[in-house]
XYZ file of C-alpha atoms in Angstrom:
757
model
C 71.089 -92.862 37.465
C 73.493 -95.121 35.445
C 75.377 -93.166 32.866
C 75.173 -95.572 29.677
C 75.479 -93.665 26.354
C 76.284 -96.784 24.166
C 74.348 -99.826 22.997
C 76.097 -102.972 22.274
C 74.809 -105.664 19.857
C 77.394 -108.238 19.107
C 76.914 -111.373 16.780
C 76.874 -114.756 18.452
C 80.176 -116.574 17.069
C 81.439 -119.661 19.022
C 84.811 -121.583 18.338
C 85.024 -125.157 17.759
C 85.138 -126.051 21.362
C 82.004 -124.129 22.050
C 83.580 -121.281 23.793
C 82.630 -117.787 22.665
C 85.935 -116.434 20.616
C 87.126 -112.770 19.998
C 84.866 -111.633 17.270
C 84.181 -108.220 15.808
C 81.080 -106.217 17.299
C 79.493 -102.776 16.870
C 78.975 -99.889 18.975
C 75.722 -98.523 17.651
C 75.655 -94.803 18.357
C 72.761 -92.865 16.716
C 73.518 -93.744 13.017
C 77.304 -94.633 13.372
C 78.706 -97.976 13.672
C 82.191 -98.738 14.756
C 83.688 -102.304 14.617
C 85.030 -103.722 17.999
C 86.831 -106.662 19.188
C 84.805 -108.594 21.843
C 86.785 -110.241 24.678
C 84.489 -112.475 26.261
C 83.883 -115.472 28.829
C 87.040 -115.163 31.070
C 89.355 -114.550 28.166
C 92.723 -112.543 28.477
C 93.760 -110.514 25.694
C 97.369 -108.769 25.541
C 97.886 -105.872 23.115
C 100.837 -103.467 22.347
C 102.304 -101.054 19.954
C 101.958 -103.640 17.240
C 98.181 -103.762 17.447
C 96.084 -101.565 15.104
C 93.763 -99.157 16.730
C 90.356 -100.501 17.200
C 87.463 -100.585 19.600
C 87.275 -103.301 22.542
C 84.434 -104.712 24.585
C 85.568 -106.787 27.418
C 82.874 -108.725 29.103
C 82.107 -111.620 31.551
C 85.055 -111.763 33.774
C 87.602 -111.122 31.008
C 90.994 -109.211 30.880
C 92.545 -106.769 28.436
C 96.243 -105.644 29.253
C 97.376 -102.830 27.190
C 101.208 -102.066 27.055
C 102.351 -99.123 25.120
C 99.314 -99.483 22.965
C 96.756 -97.139 21.116
C 93.140 -97.892 20.730
C 89.856 -96.286 20.245
C 86.931 -96.615 22.666
C 87.083 -99.273 25.300
C 84.387 -100.876 27.290
C 84.794 -103.122 30.388
C 81.739 -104.742 31.711
C 80.283 -107.618 33.725
C 83.301 -108.273 36.304
C 86.075 -107.890 34.010
C 89.390 -106.138 34.252
C 91.485 -103.452 32.276
C 94.908 -103.032 32.829
C 97.055 -100.138 31.246
C 100.629 -99.489 31.426
C 101.267 -96.579 29.068
C 98.455 -96.271 26.274
C 96.568 -93.739 24.292
C 92.876 -94.057 23.993
C 90.961 -91.847 21.656
C 87.236 -92.114 22.001
C 84.870 -92.503 19.099
C 82.664 -89.580 18.273
C 79.948 -89.420 20.937
C 81.371 -92.151 23.006
C 83.488 -92.219 26.145
C 87.126 -92.913 25.794
C 87.025 -95.758 28.421
C 83.668 -97.120 29.989
C 83.994 -99.200 33.083
C 80.557 -101.199 34.082
C 80.514 -103.236 37.245
C 84.207 -104.081 36.589
C 87.773 -102.847 37.676
C 90.456 -101.061 35.916
C 94.126 -99.960 36.710
C 95.445 -97.039 34.382
C 99.078 -96.092 34.614
C 100.286 -93.495 32.109
C 97.166 -93.573 30.187
C 96.245 -90.635 27.878
C 92.617 -90.537 27.277
C 90.744 -88.251 25.083
C 86.978 -87.920 23.967
C 84.518 -85.473 22.741
C 82.235 -86.999 25.478
C 83.395 -88.148 28.811
C 87.110 -89.406 28.841
C 86.644 -91.976 31.609
C 83.242 -93.283 32.764
C 83.306 -95.469 35.803
C 79.764 -96.946 36.110
C 77.915 -99.677 38.221
C 76.538 -102.478 36.389
C 73.424 -101.540 34.334
C 70.352 -102.336 36.163
C 72.415 -103.723 39.187
C 74.194 -102.461 42.413
C 77.441 -103.952 41.125
C 79.950 -100.977 41.132
C 83.318 -100.441 39.493
C 86.675 -99.841 41.019
C 89.083 -97.657 38.990
C 92.462 -96.407 39.812
C 94.193 -93.907 37.417
C 97.907 -92.943 38.119
C 100.140 -90.619 36.161
C 97.458 -90.216 33.708
C 95.767 -87.497 31.506
C 91.929 -87.660 31.046
C 90.400 -84.977 28.638
C 86.743 -84.940 27.545
C 84.676 -82.337 26.044
C 81.725 -82.900 28.560
C 83.923 -84.274 31.441
C 87.353 -85.551 31.971
C 85.842 -88.442 34.332
C 82.612 -89.415 35.853
C 81.935 -91.889 38.739
C 78.403 -93.275 39.606
C 76.821 -94.852 42.601
C 78.583 -97.865 44.178
C 81.628 -97.190 42.108
C 84.934 -95.780 43.233
C 87.642 -93.757 41.251
C 91.086 -93.283 42.507
C 93.313 -90.433 40.995
C 96.789 -90.396 41.461
C 99.081 -87.483 40.057
C 96.637 -87.270 37.187
C 95.142 -84.601 35.084
C 91.338 -84.688 34.829
C 89.987 -81.781 32.504
C 86.573 -80.902 30.845
C 87.662 -79.225 27.750
C 84.374 -77.689 26.293
C 82.373 -74.944 27.369
C 80.051 -75.806 30.262
C 81.902 -78.838 30.746
C 83.125 -80.401 34.152
C 86.432 -81.724 35.254
C 84.888 -84.690 37.223
C 81.144 -85.645 37.814
C 80.498 -87.697 41.019
C 77.072 -89.104 40.871
C 76.471 -91.150 43.883
C 79.966 -92.566 43.857
C 83.366 -92.085 45.625
C 86.464 -90.266 44.273
C 89.785 -89.725 45.709
C 92.349 -87.513 44.228
C 95.883 -87.438 45.534
C 99.754 -86.816 44.930
C 99.199 -83.406 42.867
C 96.101 -84.411 40.913
C 94.822 -81.613 38.702
C 91.082 -81.395 38.136
C 89.593 -78.722 35.936
C 86.206 -77.996 34.077
C 84.435 -74.894 32.750
C 81.150 -74.837 34.452
C 82.750 -76.350 37.545
C 85.731 -78.339 38.364
C 83.547 -80.971 40.117
C 79.961 -81.457 39.989
C 78.120 -83.668 42.483
C 74.686 -85.101 41.297
C 72.504 -87.940 42.220
C 72.303 -91.731 40.938
C 69.171 -93.109 42.391
C 68.800 -94.955 44.500
C 72.255 -93.759 45.590
C 71.968 -90.599 47.607
C 75.378 -89.740 48.749
C 78.588 -89.119 47.149
C 82.185 -88.577 48.564
C 85.349 -86.824 47.409
C 88.709 -86.795 48.957
C 91.139 -84.265 47.763
C 94.654 -84.986 49.184
C 97.430 -82.707 48.179
C 95.589 -81.882 44.959
C 93.844 -78.949 43.172
C 90.379 -78.301 41.677
C 89.418 -75.534 39.328
C 86.298 -74.185 37.918
C 87.391 -71.899 35.001
C 84.162 -69.993 34.675
C 82.181 -71.402 37.575
C 82.775 -72.888 41.164
C 85.591 -75.222 41.981
C 82.772 -77.648 43.488
C 79.191 -77.809 42.589
C 76.630 -79.744 44.548
C 73.237 -80.012 42.999
C 70.113 -82.207 42.147
C 69.404 -82.900 45.932
C 72.598 -84.864 46.490
C 74.304 -85.550 49.803
C 78.063 -85.006 49.307
C 80.924 -85.497 51.827
C 84.001 -83.610 50.999
C 87.494 -83.560 52.413
C 90.028 -81.071 51.348
C 93.417 -82.316 52.918
C 97.035 -81.463 53.122
C 97.526 -78.173 50.970
C 94.801 -78.969 48.354
C 93.481 -75.952 46.668
C 89.897 -75.176 45.146
C 89.656 -72.100 42.809
C 86.390 -70.838 41.178
C 86.505 -68.390 38.256
C 83.453 -66.971 39.722
C 85.155 -66.428 43.174
C 83.159 -69.404 44.612
C 85.140 -72.577 46.020
C 81.891 -74.346 46.783
C 78.283 -73.807 45.615
C 75.200 -75.822 46.867
C 71.737 -75.759 44.961
C 68.668 -77.793 44.326
C 68.075 -78.702 48.154
C 71.385 -80.522 48.349
C 73.556 -81.182 51.229
C 77.325 -80.953 51.671
C 79.778 -81.770 54.661
C 83.079 -80.266 53.887
C 86.068 -80.801 55.978
C 89.188 -78.571 55.277
C 92.317 -79.845 56.885
C 95.939 -78.490 56.761
C 94.846 -76.485 53.591
C 94.044 -72.837 52.978
C 90.809 -71.761 50.723
C 90.674 -68.602 48.953
C 87.055 -67.798 47.840
C 83.471 -68.113 48.875
C 80.754 -70.614 49.541
C 77.321 -70.086 48.312
C 74.315 -71.956 49.788
C 71.288 -71.345 47.813
C 67.857 -73.198 46.852
C 67.076 -74.751 50.470
C 70.304 -76.507 50.717
C 72.567 -77.131 53.681
C 76.434 -76.845 54.157
C 78.284 -78.262 57.235
C 81.864 -76.727 56.939
C 84.563 -77.916 59.214
C 88.134 -76.564 59.613
C 90.703 -78.618 61.210
C 93.901 -76.775 61.106
C 92.463 -75.334 57.825
C 92.288 -71.589 56.822
C 89.713 -69.859 54.555
C 89.572 -66.203 53.307
C 86.104 -65.510 51.616
C 82.431 -65.402 52.768
C 79.865 -67.971 53.410
C 76.841 -66.648 51.694
C 73.480 -68.175 52.832
C 70.378 -67.600 50.951
C 66.981 -67.391 52.766
C 65.696 -71.066 53.440
C 69.104 -72.485 53.399
C 71.346 -73.713 56.351
C 74.991 -73.035 57.098
C 76.990 -74.369 60.150
C 80.585 -73.590 60.393
C 83.045 -75.313 62.895
C 86.550 -74.188 63.251
C 88.827 -76.152 65.542
C 92.607 -77.071 66.312
C 94.227 -73.758 65.363
C 91.917 -73.006 62.254
C 91.361 -69.464 60.950
C 88.316 -67.981 58.935
C 88.481 -64.412 57.301
C 85.405 -63.381 55.930
C 81.569 -62.969 56.605
C 79.533 -65.696 58.033
C 76.276 -63.475 57.754
C 73.068 -65.561 58.344
C 75.167 -68.531 59.243
C 72.688 -70.820 61.365
C 75.597 -71.974 63.874
C 79.302 -71.132 64.426
C 81.634 -73.118 66.675
C 85.123 -71.777 67.358
C 87.463 -74.375 69.202
C 90.895 -72.897 69.738
C 90.460 -71.132 66.356
C 90.008 -67.412 64.863
C 87.164 -65.928 62.914
C 88.291 -62.553 61.605
C 85.267 -60.509 60.488
C 85.245 -58.382 57.410
C 81.680 -57.121 57.730
C 78.919 -56.610 60.316
C 77.233 -60.108 60.670
C 74.094 -62.128 62.181
C 74.529 -65.572 63.354
C 72.083 -67.966 64.870
C 74.420 -69.424 67.667
C 77.980 -68.905 68.575
C 79.858 -71.288 70.634
C 83.334 -70.756 71.857
C 85.891 -73.184 73.383
C 89.129 -70.932 73.796
C 87.994 -69.464 70.344
C 88.498 -65.904 69.220
C 86.340 -63.569 67.294
C 88.296 -60.475 65.715
C 86.128 -57.655 64.548
C 89.030 -56.471 62.221
C 91.653 -53.804 62.616
C 90.815 -51.395 60.030
C 91.069 -48.020 61.868
C 87.674 -46.071 61.893
C 85.904 -49.044 60.533
C 83.413 -50.482 63.162
C 81.302 -53.601 63.070
C 78.367 -55.270 64.742
C 77.857 -58.892 65.444
C 74.535 -59.896 66.158
C 74.138 -63.382 67.932
C 71.011 -65.232 68.795
C 72.619 -67.582 71.398
C 76.007 -67.331 72.888
C 77.892 -69.936 74.956
C 81.287 -71.070 76.161
C 84.719 -69.426 76.763
C 86.660 -67.165 74.434
C 87.695 -63.855 73.360
C 86.418 -60.921 71.149
C 89.078 -58.616 69.715
C 87.492 -55.093 69.403
C 88.215 -51.508 68.896
C 86.617 -48.149 69.649
C 86.745 -44.279 69.630
C 86.637 -43.041 73.069
C 86.103 -39.435 71.752
C 82.813 -40.223 69.762
C 81.667 -43.170 71.674
C 81.710 -45.245 68.344
C 83.167 -48.786 68.306
C 82.616 -52.523 67.530
C 79.764 -54.003 69.286
C 78.569 -57.575 70.375
C 74.803 -57.750 70.480
C 73.444 -61.006 71.968
C 69.588 -60.987 71.456
C 69.048 -64.170 73.432
C 70.696 -66.025 76.043
C 74.522 -65.517 77.042
C 76.345 -67.929 79.261
C 80.069 -68.306 79.861
C 83.247 -66.491 80.416
C 84.666 -63.991 77.749
C 87.584 -61.509 77.472
C 87.275 -58.372 75.542
C 90.611 -57.623 73.808
C 90.344 -53.876 73.035
C 92.638 -52.367 70.625
C 95.130 -49.799 72.260
C 96.243 -46.413 70.933
C 99.394 -44.181 71.674
C 96.921 -41.125 71.321
C 94.775 -39.727 74.150
C 91.056 -39.673 73.752
C 89.579 -36.200 73.451
C 86.572 -35.661 75.998
C 86.216 -39.495 76.482
C 82.855 -40.681 77.079
C 81.392 -44.166 77.797
C 82.333 -46.698 74.986
C 79.626 -49.443 74.867
C 81.246 -52.945 73.735
C 78.611 -55.580 74.671
C 74.882 -55.954 75.295
C 73.479 -59.456 76.461
C 69.608 -59.672 76.551
C 69.572 -62.670 79.040
C 71.789 -64.999 80.898
C 74.749 -64.883 83.252
C 77.682 -64.386 80.883
C 80.524 -62.481 82.354
C 82.974 -60.296 80.346
C 86.300 -59.078 81.413
C 89.029 -56.926 79.772
C 92.141 -58.938 78.408
C 95.096 -57.468 80.146
C 93.219 -56.011 83.002
C 92.709 -52.399 81.405
C 92.580 -50.696 77.838
C 95.673 -48.403 77.149
C 94.705 -45.197 75.148
C 97.691 -42.751 75.132
C 98.605 -41.621 78.568
C 95.682 -43.283 80.304
C 94.245 -46.793 80.828
C 90.676 -47.468 81.347
C 88.590 -50.345 83.082
C 85.355 -52.206 82.125
C 81.890 -51.503 84.102
C 78.533 -53.002 83.386
C 75.078 -52.130 84.453
C 71.549 -53.550 84.058
C 69.349 -51.857 81.448
C 65.416 -51.020 81.514
C 64.665 -54.386 79.749
C 66.659 -56.683 82.101
C 69.565 -56.914 79.671
C 73.240 -56.006 80.591
C 75.440 -53.355 78.998
C 79.188 -53.673 79.220
C 81.341 -50.506 78.544
C 84.624 -48.714 79.026
C 84.245 -46.319 82.020
C 86.253 -43.014 81.413
C 86.187 -42.271 85.297
C 88.639 -45.403 86.052
C 91.782 -43.828 84.227
C 95.289 -44.647 85.505
C 98.656 -44.106 83.979
C 99.096 -46.238 80.898
C 102.285 -48.566 80.595
C 103.449 -46.478 77.705
C 103.367 -43.568 79.866
C 105.098 -45.539 82.754
C 108.019 -46.123 80.411
C 108.498 -42.732 79.482
C 108.510 -41.648 83.356
C 111.059 -44.378 84.064
C 113.539 -43.530 81.393
C 113.478 -39.935 82.234
C 113.708 -40.785 86.128
C 116.512 -43.379 85.762
C 119.265 -41.085 85.032
C 120.393 -39.966 88.457
C 120.439 -43.456 89.934
C 122.625 -44.607 86.782
C 125.053 -41.567 87.227
C 125.416 -42.124 90.981
C 125.851 -45.764 90.496
C 128.772 -45.239 88.045
C 130.471 -42.788 90.665
C 130.301 -45.482 93.277
C 133.141 -47.332 91.250
C 135.344 -44.281 92.033
C 134.822 -44.007 95.948
C 137.017 -46.978 96.462
C 139.918 -45.812 94.279
C 139.837 -42.555 96.410
C 140.534 -44.662 99.529
C 143.412 -46.123 98.100
C 144.916 -42.838 96.984
C 144.668 -41.680 100.635
C 146.598 -44.844 101.789
C 149.579 -44.985 99.713
C 152.544 -42.764 98.668
C 153.129 -43.844 95.212
C 153.205 -41.311 92.292
C 151.220 -43.003 89.646
C 148.530 -45.405 89.318
C 145.861 -47.115 86.929
C 142.942 -49.061 88.032
C 139.844 -51.005 86.868
C 136.652 -51.509 88.534
C 133.548 -53.735 87.430
C 130.270 -52.912 89.512
C 126.619 -53.609 89.541
C 123.602 -52.071 91.320
C 119.966 -52.945 91.840
C 117.164 -50.451 92.401
C 113.538 -50.748 93.297
C 111.767 -47.620 92.788
C 108.454 -47.251 94.253
C 104.927 -46.245 92.968
C 105.017 -43.367 95.072
C 107.684 -41.781 93.102
C 105.435 -41.394 90.107
C 106.300 -44.682 88.544
C 107.335 -47.977 89.878
C 109.930 -50.046 88.233
C 113.173 -52.218 88.968
C 116.478 -51.359 87.656
C 119.432 -53.599 87.197
C 122.806 -51.837 86.237
C 126.024 -53.558 85.225
C 129.091 -51.539 84.205
C 132.988 -51.208 84.229
C 135.108 -48.163 85.119
C 138.824 -47.517 84.317
C 141.080 -44.739 85.215
C 144.689 -43.350 85.664
C 146.067 -40.679 88.172
C 149.229 -39.123 89.153
C 150.579 -36.899 92.020
C 151.103 -33.216 90.955
C 154.959 -32.736 91.876
C 155.678 -32.848 95.479
C 152.184 -31.621 96.564
C 149.335 -33.786 98.202
C 147.118 -33.338 95.252
C 146.372 -35.954 92.936
C 144.343 -35.684 89.680
C 143.167 -38.381 87.155
C 140.591 -39.346 84.757
C 138.092 -42.092 84.714
C 136.015 -43.530 81.812
C 133.474 -46.279 81.507
C 130.297 -47.739 80.341
C 127.237 -49.392 82.108
C 123.966 -51.030 80.894
C 120.626 -50.718 82.782
C 117.627 -52.699 82.249
C 114.351 -51.575 83.503
C 111.517 -53.894 84.384
C 108.222 -52.401 84.663
C 104.680 -54.252 85.276
C 102.979 -56.157 82.625
C 105.925 -57.126 80.568
C 106.961 -53.425 79.782
C 110.773 -52.950 79.769
C 113.368 -50.378 78.772
C 117.195 -50.245 78.831
C 119.849 -47.575 78.977
C 123.284 -47.701 77.495
C 125.713 -44.979 79.195
C 129.033 -43.983 78.234
C 130.999 -41.559 80.402
C 134.429 -39.636 81.116
C 135.443 -37.261 83.382
C 138.346 -35.934 85.745
C 138.841 -36.521 89.594
C 141.004 -35.119 92.140
C 141.977 -35.960 95.896
C 143.885 -33.946 98.486
C 144.957 -35.210 102.081
C 146.775 -33.315 104.656
C 149.306 -35.920 105.944
C 149.586 -34.347 109.448
C 145.990 -34.039 110.474
C 144.079 -36.608 108.106
C 141.840 -33.960 106.536
C 141.036 -34.861 102.974
C 138.659 -33.489 99.977
C 137.950 -35.839 97.128
C 135.905 -34.601 93.856
C 134.866 -35.671 90.508
C 133.217 -34.344 87.324
C 131.586 -36.720 84.960
C 129.935 -36.389 81.562
C 127.552 -38.709 80.303
C 125.805 -39.875 77.055
C 122.663 -42.022 77.155
C 120.961 -44.241 74.441
C 117.486 -44.830 75.755
C 115.182 -47.774 74.478
C 111.779 -48.715 75.631
C 109.587 -51.789 74.831
C 106.150 -51.301 75.836
C 103.486 -54.423 76.299
C 100.056 -53.008 75.854
C 96.865 -54.464 77.158
C 95.884 -56.063 73.950
C 99.101 -57.841 73.794
C 100.766 -55.841 71.228
C 104.036 -54.061 71.804
C 105.109 -50.479 71.024
C 108.718 -49.150 70.911
C 110.645 -45.791 71.329
C 114.247 -44.554 71.745
C 116.115 -41.299 72.038
C 119.473 -40.004 73.199
C 120.475 -37.399 75.660
C 123.450 -36.192 77.799
C 124.159 -35.250 81.240
C 126.755 -34.029 83.635
C 127.255 -34.645 87.400
C 129.690 -33.590 90.139
C 130.675 -35.031 93.395
C 132.719 -33.824 96.344
C 133.415 -35.481 99.724
C 135.478 -34.095 102.777
C 136.288 -35.434 105.856
C 139.036 -36.391 108.257
C 140.842 -39.769 108.604
C 141.753 -40.618 112.124
C 144.354 -43.293 112.957
C 143.500 -45.270 116.117
C 145.412 -47.494 118.174
C 145.872 -51.279 117.193
C 145.937 -50.101 113.505
C 142.205 -49.120 113.525
C 140.995 -46.042 111.561
C 137.881 -43.956 111.517
C 136.685 -41.609 108.673
C 133.774 -39.354 109.161
C 132.678 -37.644 106.129
C 130.392 -35.352 104.346
C 129.395 -35.724 100.703
C 127.479 -33.625 98.240
C 126.395 -34.855 94.662
C 124.702 -32.729 92.050
C 123.561 -33.790 88.434
C 121.445 -32.398 85.473
C 120.428 -34.120 82.491
C 119.219 -32.709 79.386
C 115.478 -33.298 78.445
C 114.195 -34.998 75.210
C 111.484 -35.326 72.673
C 110.519 -38.610 71.418
C 107.779 -40.688 70.056
C 106.615 -44.362 70.415
C 105.889 -46.028 67.156
C 101.924 -46.132 68.311
C 101.977 -42.317 68.231
C 102.559 -41.666 71.860
C 104.571 -38.373 72.273
C 106.808 -37.630 75.271
C 108.553 -34.504 76.195
C 110.820 -34.463 79.341
C 112.146 -31.275 81.046
C 115.726 -31.179 82.351
C 116.135 -33.788 85.272
C 117.975 -32.503 88.215
C 119.319 -34.125 91.293
C 120.895 -32.834 94.498
C 122.128 -35.261 97.058
C 123.865 -35.061 100.489
C 125.459 -37.773 102.334
C 126.527 -37.794 105.915
C 128.533 -40.737 107.632
C 131.415 -42.539 108.964
C 133.631 -45.198 107.711
C 135.715 -47.476 110.004
C 138.195 -50.534 109.607
C 141.409 -52.075 110.658
C 144.812 -52.922 108.839
C 146.023 -56.708 109.351
C 149.689 -57.021 108.247
C 149.911 -60.489 106.917
C 153.618 -60.383 105.779
C 155.858 -57.575 105.021
C 154.140 -56.705 101.767
C 150.697 -57.860 102.414
C 147.964 -55.934 104.450
C 144.288 -56.827 104.643
C 141.913 -54.094 105.384
C 138.352 -54.989 106.276
C 135.999 -51.912 106.555
C 132.387 -50.723 106.895
C 130.473 -47.552 106.539
C 127.049 -46.179 107.362
C 125.698 -42.877 106.194
C 122.496 -40.781 106.062
C 121.197 -39.638 102.692
C 118.876 -37.095 101.545
C 117.808 -36.092 98.119
C 116.544 -32.589 97.565
C 115.316 -32.510 94.152
C 111.471 -33.206 93.943
C 109.936 -31.614 90.606
C 110.915 -33.394 87.484
C 107.859 -32.938 85.024
C 107.256 -35.144 81.837
C 104.581 -34.531 79.448
C 102.978 -37.356 77.664
C 100.818 -36.387 74.874
C 100.502 -32.814 76.476
C 99.658 -34.363 80.021
C 102.114 -33.316 82.670
C 103.294 -35.927 85.010
C 105.716 -35.652 87.741
C 108.354 -37.941 89.167
C 109.673 -37.366 92.791
C 112.796 -39.315 94.302
C 113.225 -36.870 97.130
C 113.383 -37.878 100.646
C 115.558 -39.109 103.244
C 117.146 -42.559 103.760
C 120.351 -44.587 104.724
C 123.241 -46.576 103.245
C 125.366 -49.345 104.830
C 128.081 -51.081 103.370
C 131.197 -53.330 104.013
C 134.199 -54.411 102.034
C 137.955 -55.584 102.023
C 140.902 -54.140 100.494
C 144.013 -56.216 100.117
C 147.586 -54.522 99.353
C 149.514 -57.455 97.960
C 152.670 -55.176 97.602
C 153.708 -51.649 97.460
C 152.306 -51.749 93.754
C 149.261 -53.755 93.590
C 145.906 -53.564 95.573
C 142.802 -55.667 95.288
C 139.366 -54.580 96.796
C 135.779 -55.589 96.871
C 132.583 -54.323 98.518
C 128.982 -54.384 98.886
C 126.294 -51.891 99.942
C 122.589 -51.672 100.875
C 120.433 -48.595 100.833
C 116.889 -47.468 101.520
C 115.279 -44.201 100.933
C 111.820 -42.795 100.945
C 111.085 -43.838 97.298
C 114.165 -45.882 96.284
C 115.540 -49.110 97.728
C 119.062 -50.415 96.716
C 118.881 -54.106 97.768
C 122.504 -54.543 96.703
C 125.467 -52.953 95.046
C 128.807 -54.490 94.615
C 132.019 -53.444 93.545
C 135.494 -55.203 92.739
C 138.613 -53.725 91.615
C 142.279 -53.829 90.934
C 144.789 -51.079 90.937
C 148.589 -50.894 90.183
C 150.614 -47.955 91.566
C 154.353 -46.836 91.274
């Protein structure tokens, strides 16, 4: 209904031309009477700071302009206009500060106070002619309400404060009209920030909040009552705050459609008294509960990357389109439709929830967790039809399940829905498990984790790979020394220094215990000298290398290696026999990053050290036409200390010492081409048989013993070129390929430069 608390009875006074003039009038309210100026019959009146405060009644298409003025109650009606540019309006006792009936008003920097309603935006009494009012940079304060707008009328608030100051007050009353608040407008009331009510015959009302805030100091932010239909938009970082924890409350068989876009709400929605709430979130967020009383209805739609955290118990329908619902308790919903949506049962350890759904449809993901040891976990129970494709994202753990048993995750009563594990399996400590299903006695389908399907988990694989990789790293580093040994055998200088960058690629097969790819890059430097007039040469090498390990499913590891050690070489110049050898000490920094089946990552690191030795013997044959041949035999041995370390998801690793014993038997051959007096080019190649003897390196993961085995036979081939630019300068480069039972080396390279004198 129209809000009309004032009755006007002006005397009839006309001017000499017969036109109605500006005359005193009276607002009659109870037994009180207030003198007023009547602006009538198309007249325009301008007032300013020089005008004494008084009441004004503007009627019949007339205009009142106020600039830096102070007045008492103002009433605009019958198609008239009010323009304010900085003014103070103090309402008379029991009257609104400003009343607009079937008229229009523009308020700029207005300060309106009243012990009633500060600003009343009304349709014309007994008519459907509404009012249009805009208030900017203003303050509206009323004991009952800061502002009210009724049917067919529109109120726009721009950077304005609207406050109901009294106990039980409202900041804004929307009775069948439309209101829009933007640019940091603040609306506050005691009983509610905003109240929706009816104005028959107008049934619906609307509100748009754009970058603004609403507060109910003792009650909800927004109250929808009296059977009204309300359309509400909460846009662009607008906020709602209810002193009772409620952002929206419906009662009295009311209906509300609320859209939340690019805003985040904190609080509950209460749907009472046979009311209906339709909530839509578009890039919006809410933390709180939707509380639905028996006989009421609530439908919730989340779309476009929205997120809801809370309970939707007894919701009639829930739709998730590319959005997330994070549960905080066990819930029951009528229908659940997913369009690339995600339901998260919550990540509180040891707290399990059940979601009961009448009908399930679409495509999406359910994030769940469980305890394999007890068989307890989150559970999705579809009591009716379930159709669509759904992923189960089951939380991982670094700890092993004790006496694992079947872990029930889903039951569907009917339909053709299919469920699968996100990531393919679920990682629980040392092992990963798969999903299984079977039909129950009532024709439904049960989906569960099956303990009989266990395989080694990515976390355990990363542990095995790190403990397994030390020998390949160490031998890759020693390769940089082999070509330097060849240079020592081919020159008679006393001293030398050298530097050699190198790289190695390894593919380790699953049959070794863990499959991975290793890429090593490094650099070695060294210096050596002859011992007196003997054929013995001794030197020292030092260097560093970095190895990246790539395992399946996005799991990776890396190893930083630092090394130093002595080497020696001896050759008989008469018959070509030679012996080379080296001793190398390593320090490793190991890091792993494990991608688990639920998409999370866990990390761990440790340091360890090792020592390796290498000795090679053979004979250098000088053949006709500057050809040479060099059969050789080589033996390498290494041992690396074990280590205990822990991944940050609780997985514990304990590795024994890693050992390696490798033999190599082969032949190298090449030819010298003298380009000039000081320049000699020497292409060469080699082929060798290789055998690794060590086959029992144990690693314990969470107390489970796992074994890696790199033993077996293989071969190695290589080619290169050495260029002596002078008696002092030598360049060389080479590439290798190797293939063993468990390890393939697709390529290796080394380049170097040495200077001797």
